[in-house]
Coordinates of C-alpha atoms in Angstrom, one line a residue:
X20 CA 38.8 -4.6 13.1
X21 CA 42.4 -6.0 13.4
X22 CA 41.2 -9.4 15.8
X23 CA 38.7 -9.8 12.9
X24 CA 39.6 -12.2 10.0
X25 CA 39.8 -11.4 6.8
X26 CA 35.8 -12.5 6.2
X27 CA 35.0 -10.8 9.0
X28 CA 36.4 -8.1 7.6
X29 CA 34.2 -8.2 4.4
X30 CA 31.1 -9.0 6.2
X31 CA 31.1 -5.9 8.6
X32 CA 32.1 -3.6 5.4
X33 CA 29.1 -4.9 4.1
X34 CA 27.3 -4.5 7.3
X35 CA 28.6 -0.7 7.3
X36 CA 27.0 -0.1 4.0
X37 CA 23.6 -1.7 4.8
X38 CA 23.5 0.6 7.6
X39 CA 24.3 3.6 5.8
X40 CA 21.3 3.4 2.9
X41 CA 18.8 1.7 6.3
X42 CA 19.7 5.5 7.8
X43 CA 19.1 6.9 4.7
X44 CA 16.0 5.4 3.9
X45 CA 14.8 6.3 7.3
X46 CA 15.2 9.7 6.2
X47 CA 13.7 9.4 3.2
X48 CA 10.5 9.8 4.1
X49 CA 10.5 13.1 5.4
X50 CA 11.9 14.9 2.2
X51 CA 10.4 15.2 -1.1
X52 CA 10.8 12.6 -3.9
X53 CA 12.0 15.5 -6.4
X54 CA 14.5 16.7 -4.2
X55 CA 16.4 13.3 -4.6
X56 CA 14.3 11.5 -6.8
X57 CA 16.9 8.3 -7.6
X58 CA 17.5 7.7 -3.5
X59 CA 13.6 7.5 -3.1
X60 CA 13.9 4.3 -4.1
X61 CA 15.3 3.0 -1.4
X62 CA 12.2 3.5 0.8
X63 CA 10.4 0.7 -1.4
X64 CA 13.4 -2.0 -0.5
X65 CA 13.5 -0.7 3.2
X66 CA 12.0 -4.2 4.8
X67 CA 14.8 -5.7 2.9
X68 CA 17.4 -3.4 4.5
X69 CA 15.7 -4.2 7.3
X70 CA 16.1 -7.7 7.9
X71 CA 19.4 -7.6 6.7
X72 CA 20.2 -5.8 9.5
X73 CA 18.8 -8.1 11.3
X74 CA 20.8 -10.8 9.8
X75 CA 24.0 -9.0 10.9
X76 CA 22.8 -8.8 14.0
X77 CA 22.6 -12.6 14.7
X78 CA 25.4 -12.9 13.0
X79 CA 27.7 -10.7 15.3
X80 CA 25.8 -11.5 18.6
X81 CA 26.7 -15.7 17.9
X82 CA 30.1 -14.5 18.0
X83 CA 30.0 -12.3 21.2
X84 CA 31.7 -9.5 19.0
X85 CA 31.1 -5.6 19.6
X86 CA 30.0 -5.1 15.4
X87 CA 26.6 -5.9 17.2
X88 CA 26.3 -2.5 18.0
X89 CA 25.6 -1.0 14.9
X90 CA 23.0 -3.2 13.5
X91 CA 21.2 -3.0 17.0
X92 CA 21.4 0.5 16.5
X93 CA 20.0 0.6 13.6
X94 CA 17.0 -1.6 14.1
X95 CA 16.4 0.3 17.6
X96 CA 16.0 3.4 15.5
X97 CA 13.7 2.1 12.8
X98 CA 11.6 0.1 15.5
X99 CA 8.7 2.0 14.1
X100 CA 9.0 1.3 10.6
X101 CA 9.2 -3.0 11.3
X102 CA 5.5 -2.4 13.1
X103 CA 4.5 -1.0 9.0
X104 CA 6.3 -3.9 7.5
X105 CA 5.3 -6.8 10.1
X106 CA 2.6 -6.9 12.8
X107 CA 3.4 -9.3 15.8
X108 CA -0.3 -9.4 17.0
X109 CA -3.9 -8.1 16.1
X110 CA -6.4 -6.6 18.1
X111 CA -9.6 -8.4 19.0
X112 CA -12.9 -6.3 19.8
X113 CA -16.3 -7.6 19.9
X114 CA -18.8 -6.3 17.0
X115 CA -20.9 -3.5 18.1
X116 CA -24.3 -2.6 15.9
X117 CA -22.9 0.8 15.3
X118 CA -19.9 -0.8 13.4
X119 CA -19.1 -0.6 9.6
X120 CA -17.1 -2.4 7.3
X121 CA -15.3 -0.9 4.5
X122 CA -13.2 -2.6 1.3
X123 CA -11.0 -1.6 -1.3
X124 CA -9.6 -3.6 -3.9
X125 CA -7.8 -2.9 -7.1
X126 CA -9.6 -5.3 -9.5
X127 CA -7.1 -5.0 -12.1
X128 CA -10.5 -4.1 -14.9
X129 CA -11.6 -7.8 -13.6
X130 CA -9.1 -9.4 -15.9
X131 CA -11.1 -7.8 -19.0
X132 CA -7.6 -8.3 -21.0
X133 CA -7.1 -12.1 -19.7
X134 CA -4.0 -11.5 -17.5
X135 CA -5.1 -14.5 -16.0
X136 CA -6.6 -17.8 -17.7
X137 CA -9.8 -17.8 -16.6
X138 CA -12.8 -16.6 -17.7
X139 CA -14.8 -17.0 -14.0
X140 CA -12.5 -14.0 -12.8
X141 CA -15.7 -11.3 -12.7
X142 CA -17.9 -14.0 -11.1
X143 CA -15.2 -14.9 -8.4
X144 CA -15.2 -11.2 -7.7
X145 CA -18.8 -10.8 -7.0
X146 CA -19.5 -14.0 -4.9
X147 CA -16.0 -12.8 -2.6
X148 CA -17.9 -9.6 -2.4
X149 CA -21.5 -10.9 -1.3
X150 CA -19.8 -13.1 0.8
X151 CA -18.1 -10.6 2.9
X152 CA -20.3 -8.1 2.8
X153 CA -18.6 -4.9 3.1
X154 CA -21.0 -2.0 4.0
X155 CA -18.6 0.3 1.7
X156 CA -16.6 -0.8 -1.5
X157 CA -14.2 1.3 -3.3
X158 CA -12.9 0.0 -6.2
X159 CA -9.6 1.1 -8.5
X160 CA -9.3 -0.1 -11.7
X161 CA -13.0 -0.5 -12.1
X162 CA -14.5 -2.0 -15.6
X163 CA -18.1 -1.7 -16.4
X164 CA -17.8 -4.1 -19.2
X165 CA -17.5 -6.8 -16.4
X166 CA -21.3 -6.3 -15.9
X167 CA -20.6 -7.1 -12.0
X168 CA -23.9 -7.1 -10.3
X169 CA -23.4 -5.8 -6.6
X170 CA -27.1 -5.5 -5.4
X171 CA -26.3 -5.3 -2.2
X172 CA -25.9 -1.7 -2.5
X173 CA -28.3 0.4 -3.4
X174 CA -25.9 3.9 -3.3
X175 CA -22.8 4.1 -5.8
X176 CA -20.9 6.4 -8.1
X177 CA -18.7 5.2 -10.7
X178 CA -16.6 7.2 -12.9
X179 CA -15.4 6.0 -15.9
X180 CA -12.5 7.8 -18.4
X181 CA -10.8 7.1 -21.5
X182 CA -11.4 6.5 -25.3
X183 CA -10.7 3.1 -26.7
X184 CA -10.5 1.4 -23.0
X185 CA -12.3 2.7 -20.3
X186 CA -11.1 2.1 -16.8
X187 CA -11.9 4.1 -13.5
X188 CA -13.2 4.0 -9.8
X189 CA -16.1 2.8 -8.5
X190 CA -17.7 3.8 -4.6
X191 CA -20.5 1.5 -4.0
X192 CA -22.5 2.0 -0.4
X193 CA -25.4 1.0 1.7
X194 CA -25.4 4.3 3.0
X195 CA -27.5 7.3 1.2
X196 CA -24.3 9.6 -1.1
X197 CA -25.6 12.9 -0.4
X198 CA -22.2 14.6 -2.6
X199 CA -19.5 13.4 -4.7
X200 CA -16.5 14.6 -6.7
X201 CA -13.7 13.6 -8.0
X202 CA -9.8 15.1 -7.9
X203 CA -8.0 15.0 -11.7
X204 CA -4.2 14.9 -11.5
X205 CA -2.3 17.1 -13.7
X206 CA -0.5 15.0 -17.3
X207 CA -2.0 11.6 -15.4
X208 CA -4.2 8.9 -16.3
X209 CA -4.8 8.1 -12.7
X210 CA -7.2 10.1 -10.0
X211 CA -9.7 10.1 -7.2
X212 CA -12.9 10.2 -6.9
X213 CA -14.8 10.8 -3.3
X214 CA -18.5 10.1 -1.8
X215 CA -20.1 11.8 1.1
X216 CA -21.9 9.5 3.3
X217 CA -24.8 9.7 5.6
X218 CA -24.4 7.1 8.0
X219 CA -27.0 7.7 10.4
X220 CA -26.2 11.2 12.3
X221 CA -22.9 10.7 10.7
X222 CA -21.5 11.7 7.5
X223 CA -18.2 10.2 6.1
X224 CA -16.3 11.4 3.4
X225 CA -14.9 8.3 1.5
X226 CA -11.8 8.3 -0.8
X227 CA -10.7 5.9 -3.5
X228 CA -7.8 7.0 -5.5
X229 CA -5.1 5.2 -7.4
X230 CA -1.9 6.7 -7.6
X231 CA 0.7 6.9 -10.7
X232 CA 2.0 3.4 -11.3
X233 CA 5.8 2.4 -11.5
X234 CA 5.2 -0.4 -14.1
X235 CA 6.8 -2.7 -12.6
X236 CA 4.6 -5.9 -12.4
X237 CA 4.8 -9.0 -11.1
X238 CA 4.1 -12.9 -12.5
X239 CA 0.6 -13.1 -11.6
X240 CA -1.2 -17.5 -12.1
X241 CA 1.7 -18.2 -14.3
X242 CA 1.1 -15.0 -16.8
X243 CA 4.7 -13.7 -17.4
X244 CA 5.3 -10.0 -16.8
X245 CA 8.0 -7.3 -16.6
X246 CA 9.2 -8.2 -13.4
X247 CA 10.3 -11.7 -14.6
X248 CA 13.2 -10.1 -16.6
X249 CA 14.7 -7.9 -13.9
X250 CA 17.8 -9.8 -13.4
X251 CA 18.3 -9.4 -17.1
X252 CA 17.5 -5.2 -17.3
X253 CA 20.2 -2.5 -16.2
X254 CA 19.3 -1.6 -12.7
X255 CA 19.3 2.1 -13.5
X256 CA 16.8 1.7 -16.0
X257 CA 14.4 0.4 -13.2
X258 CA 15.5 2.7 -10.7
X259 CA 15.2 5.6 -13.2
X260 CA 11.2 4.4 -13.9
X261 CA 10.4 4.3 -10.3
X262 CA 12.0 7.6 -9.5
X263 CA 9.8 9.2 -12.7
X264 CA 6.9 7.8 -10.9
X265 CA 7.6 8.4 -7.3
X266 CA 7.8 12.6 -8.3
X267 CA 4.5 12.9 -9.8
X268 CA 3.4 10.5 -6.7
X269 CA 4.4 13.6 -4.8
X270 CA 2.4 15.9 -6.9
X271 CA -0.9 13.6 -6.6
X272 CA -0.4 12.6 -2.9
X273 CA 0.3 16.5 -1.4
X274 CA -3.4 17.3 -4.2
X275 CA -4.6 14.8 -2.3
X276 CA -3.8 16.1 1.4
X277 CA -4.9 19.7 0.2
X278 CA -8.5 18.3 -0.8
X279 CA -8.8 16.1 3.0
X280 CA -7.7 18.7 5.0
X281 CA -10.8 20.8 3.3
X282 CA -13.4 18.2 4.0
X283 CA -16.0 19.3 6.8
X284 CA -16.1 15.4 7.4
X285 CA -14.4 12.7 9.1
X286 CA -13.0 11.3 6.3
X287 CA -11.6 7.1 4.9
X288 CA -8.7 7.2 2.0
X289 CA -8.5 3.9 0.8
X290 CA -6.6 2.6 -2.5
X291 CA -3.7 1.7 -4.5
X292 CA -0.7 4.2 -3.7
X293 CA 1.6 2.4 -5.4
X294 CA 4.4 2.7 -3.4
X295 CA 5.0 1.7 0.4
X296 CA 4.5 2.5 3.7
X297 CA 8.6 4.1 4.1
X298 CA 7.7 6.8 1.6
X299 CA 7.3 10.2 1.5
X300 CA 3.8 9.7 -0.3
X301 CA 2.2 7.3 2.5
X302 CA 3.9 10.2 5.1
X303 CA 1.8 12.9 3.1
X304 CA -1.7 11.3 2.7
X305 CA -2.0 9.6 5.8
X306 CA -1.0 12.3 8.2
X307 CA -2.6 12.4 11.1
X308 CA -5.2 8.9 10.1
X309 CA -5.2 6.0 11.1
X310 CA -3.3 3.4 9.3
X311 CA -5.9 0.5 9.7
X312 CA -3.0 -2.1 9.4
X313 CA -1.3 -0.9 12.2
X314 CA -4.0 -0.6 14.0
X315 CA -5.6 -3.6 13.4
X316 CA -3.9 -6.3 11.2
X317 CA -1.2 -8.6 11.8
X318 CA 1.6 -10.5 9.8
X319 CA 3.0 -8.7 6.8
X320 CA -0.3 -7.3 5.7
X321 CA 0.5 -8.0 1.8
X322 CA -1.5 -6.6 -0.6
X323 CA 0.2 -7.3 -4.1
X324 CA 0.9 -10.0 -5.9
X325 CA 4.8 -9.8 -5.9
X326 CA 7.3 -12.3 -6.2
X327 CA 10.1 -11.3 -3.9
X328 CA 8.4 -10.1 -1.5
X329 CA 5.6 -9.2 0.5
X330 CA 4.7 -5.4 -0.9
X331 CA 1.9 -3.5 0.5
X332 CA 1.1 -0.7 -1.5
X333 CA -2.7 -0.5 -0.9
X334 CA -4.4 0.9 2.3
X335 CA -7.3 2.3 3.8
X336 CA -6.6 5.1 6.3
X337 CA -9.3 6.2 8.7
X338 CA -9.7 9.6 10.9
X339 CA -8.7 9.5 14.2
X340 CA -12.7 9.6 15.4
X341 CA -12.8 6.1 14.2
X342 CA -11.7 3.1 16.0
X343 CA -10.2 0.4 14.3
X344 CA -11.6 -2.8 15.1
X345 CA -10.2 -5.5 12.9
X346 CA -8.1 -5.2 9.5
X347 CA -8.0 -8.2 7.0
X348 CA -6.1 -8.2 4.0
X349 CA -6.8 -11.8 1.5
X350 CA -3.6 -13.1 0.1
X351 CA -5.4 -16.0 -1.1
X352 CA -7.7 -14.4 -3.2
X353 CA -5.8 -14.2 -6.3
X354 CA -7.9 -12.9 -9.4
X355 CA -6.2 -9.2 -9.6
X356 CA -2.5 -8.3 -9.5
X357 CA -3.5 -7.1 -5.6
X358 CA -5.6 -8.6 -2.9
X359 CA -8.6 -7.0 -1.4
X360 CA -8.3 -5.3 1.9
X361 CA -11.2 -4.7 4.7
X362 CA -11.1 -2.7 8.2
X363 CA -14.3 -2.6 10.4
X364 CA -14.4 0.6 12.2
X365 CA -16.6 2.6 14.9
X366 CA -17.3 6.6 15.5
X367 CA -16.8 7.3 18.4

Protein backbone atom coordinates (compact mmCIF):
# COMPACT_ATOMS: atom_id res chain seq x y z
CA UNK A 1 0.00 0.00 0.00
CA UNK A 2 2.81 2.56 0.59
CA UNK A 3 4.38 2.28 -3.40
CA UNK A 4 0.61 2.96 -4.30
CA UNK A 5 -0.49 6.55 -4.99
CA UNK A 6 -2.84 8.20 -3.43
CA UNK A 7 -5.72 7.01 -6.18
CA UNK A 8 -4.39 3.89 -5.98
CA UNK A 9 -5.07 4.03 -2.64
CA UNK A 10 -8.82 4.81 -3.11
CA UNK A 11 -9.31 2.40 -5.75
CA UNK A 12 -8.14 -0.74 -3.88
CA UNK A 13 -10.23 0.44 -0.68
CA UNK A 14 -12.93 0.31 -2.94
CA UNK A 15 -11.80 -2.84 -4.44
CA UNK A 16 -11.64 -4.25 -0.61
CA UNK A 17 -15.18 -3.44 -0.07
CA UNK A 18 -16.55 -4.93 -3.34
CA UNK A 19 -14.92 -7.95 -2.31
CA UNK A 20 -16.28 -8.07 1.00
CA UNK A 21 -20.27 -7.87 0.03
CA UNK A 22 -19.15 -10.40 -3.51
CA UNK A 23 -18.11 -12.96 -0.40
CA UNK A 24 -21.05 -12.18 1.26
CA UNK A 25 -23.33 -12.57 -1.34
CA UNK A 26 -21.77 -15.82 -2.14
CA UNK A 27 -22.98 -16.82 1.11
CA UNK A 28 -26.08 -15.62 0.94
CA UNK A 29 -27.55 -18.21 -0.71
CA UNK A 30 -27.18 -20.87 1.63
CA UNK A 31 -28.96 -19.08 4.69
CA UNK A 32 -32.39 -18.07 5.03
CA UNK A 33 -33.72 -14.63 3.85
CA UNK A 34 -35.38 -14.02 7.51
CA UNK A 35 -32.30 -14.72 9.21
CA UNK A 36 -30.75 -11.50 7.50
CA UNK A 37 -33.40 -10.29 5.55
CA UNK A 38 -31.85 -6.58 4.58
CA UNK A 39 -28.34 -8.46 3.28
CA UNK A 40 -30.47 -10.75 0.98
CA UNK A 41 -30.49 -8.20 -1.23
CA UNK A 42 -27.31 -8.31 -2.26
CA UNK A 43 -27.79 -11.76 -4.02
CA UNK A 44 -30.12 -9.85 -6.66
CA UNK A 45 -27.05 -7.11 -7.53
CA UNK A 46 -24.48 -10.10 -7.45
CA UNK A 47 -23.65 -9.96 -11.44
CA UNK A 48 -22.98 -6.46 -10.68
CA UNK A 49 -20.51 -7.32 -7.91
CA UNK A 50 -19.40 -9.51 -10.19
CA UNK A 51 -18.12 -7.67 -12.97
CA UNK A 52 -16.88 -5.14 -10.85
CA UNK A 53 -14.58 -7.41 -9.78
CA UNK A 54 -13.74 -8.02 -12.76
CA UNK A 55 -13.06 -4.51 -13.60
CA UNK A 56 -10.48 -4.43 -10.71
CA UNK A 57 -9.04 -7.13 -12.05
CA UNK A 58 -8.00 -5.53 -15.36
CA UNK A 59 -7.34 -2.75 -13.74
CA UNK A 60 -4.49 -4.12 -11.35
CA UNK A 61 -3.20 -6.75 -13.88
CA UNK A 62 -2.47 -3.50 -16.62
CA UNK A 63 -0.33 -2.30 -13.91
CA UNK A 64 1.57 -5.62 -13.03
CA UNK A 65 0.59 -4.78 -9.29
CA UNK A 66 -0.03 -7.74 -6.60
CA UNK A 67 -3.97 -6.04 -5.64
CA UNK A 68 -4.64 -8.60 -8.56
CA UNK A 69 -4.90 -11.16 -6.17
CA UNK A 70 -7.85 -10.40 -4.49
CA UNK A 71 -10.21 -9.76 -7.26
CA UNK A 72 -8.80 -13.08 -8.93
CA UNK A 73 -9.71 -14.65 -5.88
CA UNK A 74 -12.75 -13.58 -5.74
CA UNK A 75 -13.93 -14.40 -9.26
CA UNK A 76 -12.05 -17.95 -8.95
CA UNK A 77 -14.45 -18.64 -6.03
CA UNK A 78 -17.65 -17.48 -7.59
CA UNK A 79 -16.74 -19.21 -10.99
CA UNK A 80 -19.95 -21.07 -10.59
CA UNK A 81 -22.26 -18.29 -10.03
CA UNK A 82 -20.82 -16.23 -13.62
CA UNK A 83 -22.06 -19.74 -15.56
CA UNK A 84 -25.94 -18.54 -13.92
CA UNK A 85 -25.40 -14.93 -14.84
CA UNK A 86 -23.62 -15.55 -18.43
CA UNK A 87 -23.31 -18.63 -20.65
CA UNK A 88 -20.25 -18.66 -23.03
CA UNK A 89 -21.67 -21.47 -25.33
CA UNK A 90 -24.95 -23.54 -25.91
CA UNK A 91 -25.33 -27.10 -26.52
CA UNK A 92 -26.40 -28.40 -29.89
CA UNK A 93 -28.35 -31.83 -30.08
CA UNK A 94 -30.24 -33.12 -32.93
CA UNK A 95 -34.21 -33.42 -32.41
CA UNK A 96 -35.32 -36.84 -31.51
CA UNK A 97 -39.28 -37.89 -32.00
CA UNK A 98 -39.37 -38.61 -28.37
CA UNK A 99 -38.62 -34.90 -27.57
CA UNK A 100 -40.95 -32.22 -25.97
CA UNK A 101 -41.03 -28.66 -25.74
CA UNK A 102 -42.15 -26.79 -22.84
CA UNK A 103 -42.88 -22.72 -22.31
CA UNK A 104 -43.56 -20.42 -19.64
CA UNK A 105 -44.27 -16.92 -19.92
CA UNK A 106 -45.59 -14.33 -17.53
CA UNK A 107 -48.01 -12.51 -19.76
CA UNK A 108 -48.48 -9.68 -17.57
CA UNK A 109 -52.86 -10.33 -17.80
CA UNK A 110 -51.96 -9.69 -21.75
CA UNK A 111 -51.78 -6.06 -21.11
CA UNK A 112 -55.63 -6.13 -20.10
CA UNK A 113 -54.73 -2.66 -18.10
CA UNK A 114 -52.84 -1.01 -21.23
CA UNK A 115 -49.30 -0.96 -19.77
CA UNK A 116 -48.36 -0.87 -23.21
CA UNK A 117 -50.08 1.14 -26.16
CA UNK A 118 -51.30 -1.27 -28.16
CA UNK A 119 -54.26 -2.96 -28.48
CA UNK A 120 -52.76 -6.06 -30.75
CA UNK A 121 -50.85 -7.25 -27.49
CA UNK A 122 -53.33 -10.54 -26.97
CA UNK A 123 -53.14 -11.25 -30.68
CA UNK A 124 -49.26 -10.91 -30.79
CA UNK A 125 -49.31 -13.44 -27.96
CA UNK A 126 -51.25 -16.09 -29.67
CA UNK A 127 -49.58 -15.96 -33.16
CA UNK A 128 -45.83 -16.16 -31.01
CA UNK A 129 -47.43 -19.14 -29.42
CA UNK A 130 -48.78 -21.01 -32.68
CA UNK A 131 -45.72 -20.24 -34.15
CA UNK A 132 -43.46 -21.93 -31.80
CA UNK A 133 -45.47 -24.54 -30.87
CA UNK A 134 -44.71 -25.53 -27.47
CA UNK A 135 -46.04 -29.01 -26.57
CA UNK A 136 -46.60 -27.56 -22.94
CA UNK A 137 -47.43 -23.85 -21.86
CA UNK A 138 -47.59 -22.61 -18.41
CA UNK A 139 -48.67 -19.37 -18.06
CA UNK A 140 -48.39 -16.71 -14.88
CA UNK A 141 -50.37 -13.87 -14.78
CA UNK A 142 -53.04 -15.46 -16.89
CA UNK A 143 -56.31 -13.35 -17.99
CA UNK A 144 -59.36 -14.96 -19.41
CA UNK A 145 -60.81 -11.75 -20.45
CA UNK A 146 -58.09 -11.81 -23.21
CA UNK A 147 -60.22 -14.48 -24.96
CA UNK A 148 -56.73 -16.05 -26.29
CA UNK A 149 -57.67 -18.98 -28.44
CA UNK A 150 -54.78 -21.73 -28.09
CA UNK A 151 -56.40 -24.65 -30.09
CA UNK A 152 -53.51 -26.33 -30.38
CA UNK A 153 -54.06 -27.88 -27.22
CA UNK A 154 -56.67 -29.83 -26.52
CA UNK A 155 -55.63 -30.53 -22.39
CA UNK A 156 -55.55 -27.40 -19.97
CA UNK A 157 -56.34 -26.18 -16.52
CA UNK A 158 -56.72 -22.70 -15.64
CA UNK A 159 -57.25 -21.25 -12.38
CA UNK A 160 -58.55 -18.06 -11.92
CA UNK A 161 -58.82 -15.98 -8.29
CA UNK A 162 -59.88 -12.71 -7.19
CA UNK A 163 -62.99 -10.38 -6.94
CA UNK A 164 -63.01 -7.23 -8.95
CA UNK A 165 -59.83 -8.47 -11.22
CA UNK A 166 -59.22 -11.89 -11.80
CA UNK A 167 -55.72 -13.04 -12.61
CA UNK A 168 -54.18 -16.61 -12.24
CA UNK A 169 -52.23 -19.54 -14.05
CA UNK A 170 -53.02 -21.28 -16.83
CA UNK A 171 -51.28 -25.09 -17.91
CA UNK A 172 -52.27 -25.78 -21.41
CA UNK A 173 -50.96 -29.37 -22.94
CA UNK A 174 -51.16 -31.71 -25.88
CA UNK A 175 -50.81 -34.38 -23.49
CA UNK A 176 -53.98 -36.06 -21.67
CA UNK A 177 -53.97 -34.13 -17.57
CA UNK A 178 -54.88 -37.17 -15.79
CA UNK A 179 -54.53 -34.85 -12.01
CA UNK A 180 -54.13 -31.41 -10.98
CA UNK A 181 -53.89 -29.20 -7.98
CA UNK A 182 -52.83 -26.24 -6.97
CA UNK A 183 -50.56 -25.00 -3.77
CA UNK A 184 -52.21 -21.62 -1.87
CA UNK A 185 -49.54 -19.56 0.00
CA UNK A 186 -50.33 -18.42 3.32
CA UNK A 187 -51.45 -14.02 3.47
CA UNK A 188 -50.48 -14.09 -0.55
CA UNK A 189 -52.08 -13.29 -3.60
CA UNK A 190 -49.67 -15.38 -5.53
CA UNK A 191 -49.58 -19.46 -5.86
CA UNK A 192 -49.11 -22.60 -7.90
CA UNK A 193 -50.96 -24.61 -9.60
CA UNK A 194 -49.58 -28.21 -11.09
CA UNK A 195 -50.86 -30.82 -13.96
CA UNK A 196 -50.05 -34.42 -14.21
CA UNK A 197 -49.15 -35.53 -17.62
CA UNK A 198 -49.41 -38.61 -19.55
CA UNK A 199 -46.88 -38.49 -22.03
CA UNK A 200 -46.87 -41.77 -23.54
CA UNK A 201 -45.58 -44.39 -20.77
CA UNK A 202 -44.53 -41.32 -19.04
CA UNK A 203 -46.15 -39.16 -16.68
CA UNK A 204 -44.81 -35.61 -15.82
CA UNK A 205 -45.80 -33.53 -13.12
CA UNK A 206 -45.72 -29.80 -14.36
CA UNK A 207 -45.41 -26.74 -12.21
CA UNK A 208 -46.25 -23.11 -12.85
CA UNK A 209 -46.04 -20.87 -9.85
CA UNK A 210 -45.46 -17.19 -9.47
CA UNK A 211 -43.74 -16.13 -6.50
CA UNK A 212 -44.38 -12.88 -4.18
CA UNK A 213 -43.35 -9.85 -6.18
CA UNK A 214 -40.82 -7.07 -4.93
CA UNK A 215 -42.76 -4.20 -6.87
CA UNK A 216 -40.19 -2.96 -8.35
CA UNK A 217 -40.86 -2.57 -12.11
CA UNK A 218 -39.26 -1.52 -14.87
CA UNK A 219 -40.12 1.16 -18.00
CA UNK A 220 -41.64 -1.22 -20.30
CA UNK A 221 -42.46 0.52 -24.60
CA UNK A 222 -42.10 3.89 -23.08
CA UNK A 223 -44.82 3.35 -20.15
CA UNK A 224 -43.20 5.01 -17.03
CA UNK A 225 -42.98 2.87 -13.85
CA UNK A 226 -41.55 2.78 -10.30
CA UNK A 227 -38.24 1.89 -11.29
CA UNK A 228 -37.79 5.21 -13.25
CA UNK A 229 -37.67 7.15 -9.97
CA UNK A 230 -35.15 5.13 -8.09
CA UNK A 231 -32.36 7.59 -8.18
CA UNK A 232 -34.82 9.89 -6.52
CA UNK A 233 -36.23 7.24 -3.51
CA UNK A 234 -34.12 6.59 -0.21
CA UNK A 235 -32.28 3.43 -0.93
CA UNK A 236 -33.51 1.86 2.34
CA UNK A 237 -36.92 2.24 1.35
CA UNK A 238 -36.20 -0.12 -1.68
CA UNK A 239 -34.10 -2.33 0.10
CA UNK A 240 -36.60 -2.56 2.94
CA UNK A 241 -39.47 -3.68 0.13
CA UNK A 242 -37.35 -6.30 -1.33
CA UNK A 243 -36.26 -7.78 1.97
CA UNK A 244 -40.33 -7.90 2.96
CA UNK A 245 -40.67 -9.87 -0.17
CA UNK A 246 -37.68 -12.01 -0.28
CA UNK A 247 -38.96 -13.61 3.54
CA UNK A 248 -42.26 -14.60 2.41
CA UNK A 249 -40.34 -15.88 -0.93
CA UNK A 250 -38.77 -18.19 1.56
CA UNK A 251 -42.00 -19.25 2.98
CA UNK A 252 -43.55 -20.02 -0.69
CA UNK A 253 -40.31 -21.51 -2.22
CA UNK A 254 -39.41 -24.18 0.98
CA UNK A 255 -44.01 -25.01 0.38
CA UNK A 256 -42.99 -25.46 -2.76
CA UNK A 257 -39.94 -28.03 -2.27
CA UNK A 258 -42.19 -29.83 0.34
CA UNK A 259 -44.97 -30.49 -2.36
CA UNK A 260 -42.00 -31.69 -5.33
CA UNK A 261 -40.25 -33.81 -3.11
CA UNK A 262 -43.90 -35.68 -2.63
CA UNK A 263 -44.65 -36.09 -6.24
CA UNK A 264 -44.46 -39.82 -7.51
CA UNK A 265 -43.37 -38.13 -10.87
CA UNK A 266 -40.58 -36.70 -12.58
CA UNK A 267 -41.45 -33.43 -12.24
CA UNK A 268 -40.82 -29.41 -14.60
CA UNK A 269 -41.13 -26.10 -12.26
CA UNK A 270 -41.36 -23.39 -14.51
CA UNK A 271 -42.30 -19.64 -13.68
CA UNK A 272 -41.70 -16.26 -12.30
CA UNK A 273 -39.65 -16.46 -8.94
CA UNK A 274 -39.11 -13.11 -8.75
CA UNK A 275 -35.81 -13.02 -7.62
CA UNK A 276 -32.51 -14.44 -9.12
CA UNK A 277 -30.55 -17.19 -9.62
CA UNK A 278 -27.84 -16.12 -6.29
CA UNK A 279 -30.69 -16.56 -3.95
CA UNK A 280 -31.62 -18.55 -1.35
CA UNK A 281 -35.12 -19.10 -3.11
CA UNK A 282 -33.71 -20.45 -6.59
CA UNK A 283 -31.16 -22.66 -4.06
CA UNK A 284 -34.53 -24.11 -2.46
CA UNK A 285 -36.83 -24.97 -5.41
CA UNK A 286 -34.38 -26.11 -7.79
CA UNK A 287 -32.45 -28.50 -5.71
CA UNK A 288 -31.37 -31.21 -7.21
CA UNK A 289 -33.17 -30.09 -11.13
CA UNK A 290 -31.88 -29.11 -13.77
CA UNK A 291 -31.54 -25.48 -14.43
CA UNK A 292 -32.45 -25.54 -18.29
CA UNK A 293 -30.37 -22.28 -18.73
CA UNK A 294 -27.44 -23.78 -17.63
CA UNK A 295 -27.85 -26.57 -19.30
CA UNK A 296 -28.78 -25.41 -22.35
CA UNK A 297 -28.92 -21.61 -23.12
CA UNK A 298 -26.30 -19.17 -23.71
CA UNK A 299 -25.56 -15.31 -23.31
CA UNK A 300 -27.20 -13.73 -20.29
CA UNK A 301 -30.39 -15.62 -20.56
CA UNK A 302 -32.72 -12.41 -19.70
CA UNK A 303 -36.02 -12.82 -18.97
CA UNK A 304 -37.36 -9.34 -17.78
CA UNK A 305 -37.82 -6.29 -19.05
CA UNK A 306 -35.24 -4.22 -16.87
CA UNK A 307 -33.44 -1.27 -17.58
CA UNK A 308 -30.10 -1.76 -15.90
CA UNK A 309 -29.62 -4.82 -16.40
CA UNK A 310 -30.13 -8.13 -17.68
CA UNK A 311 -32.35 -9.83 -14.74
CA UNK A 312 -33.49 -13.32 -15.02
CA UNK A 313 -35.99 -14.11 -12.62
CA UNK A 314 -38.06 -16.69 -14.63
CA UNK A 315 -37.05 -20.38 -15.23
CA UNK A 316 -38.02 -23.72 -15.98
CA UNK A 317 -36.26 -26.42 -14.01
CA UNK A 318 -36.36 -30.05 -15.10
CA UNK A 319 -35.65 -33.44 -13.19
CA UNK A 320 -32.45 -34.88 -13.62
CA UNK A 321 -34.23 -37.90 -15.85
CA UNK A 322 -34.60 -35.29 -18.45
CA UNK A 323 -32.02 -34.15 -20.84
CA UNK A 324 -31.85 -30.71 -21.80
CA UNK A 325 -31.60 -30.17 -25.30
CA UNK A 326 -31.85 -26.55 -26.25
CA UNK A 327 -33.03 -23.48 -23.97
CA UNK A 328 -34.32 -20.24 -25.66
CA UNK A 329 -35.30 -17.31 -23.92
CA UNK A 330 -37.01 -14.13 -26.54
CA UNK A 331 -35.73 -10.78 -25.51
CA UNK A 332 -37.30 -9.38 -28.47
CA UNK A 333 -40.61 -10.24 -27.87
CA UNK A 334 -41.69 -7.48 -25.85
CA UNK A 335 -45.55 -7.44 -25.09
CA UNK A 336 -45.24 -8.43 -21.16
CA UNK A 337 -42.95 -6.90 -18.49
CA UNK A 338 -40.93 -10.53 -19.07
CA UNK A 339 -40.06 -12.57 -22.11
CA UNK A 340 -41.14 -15.99 -22.76
CA UNK A 341 -38.80 -18.87 -22.11
CA UNK A 342 -38.72 -22.53 -23.93
CA UNK A 343 -36.40 -25.74 -23.17
CA UNK A 344 -36.82 -28.93 -25.34
CA UNK A 345 -36.12 -31.91 -23.26
CA UNK A 346 -35.96 -35.85 -23.54
CA UNK A 347 -36.63 -38.84 -20.75
CA UNK A 348 -34.28 -40.84 -20.71
Amino acid sequence: MKRLSWFNKTVFFFNILIAVLTFLAYVLPFLAPKLFPILSVLTFILPLFLILNGIFFFYWAIQLRRQVVLSGIVLLIGITFINKFYKFSSIDLPEHERDFTVMSYNARLFNLFKWIASDDVPKEIQKFINEQNPDILCIQEYSSAANIDLKAYPHKFILMRGDKIKTGHGIFSKYKIIDQGNIDFPNSDNNVVYADLKKGLDTIRVYSMHLQSTKITPDVDGISQDINGLDQRRSSQIFRRMSIAFREQQLQAEIIRKHKEESPYPVIICGDMNNSAFSYVYRSIKGDLNDTFEEGGNGFGQTYHFKYYPARIDYIFADKKMKVKEFKNFPNFVNSDHYPIMTRLFIE
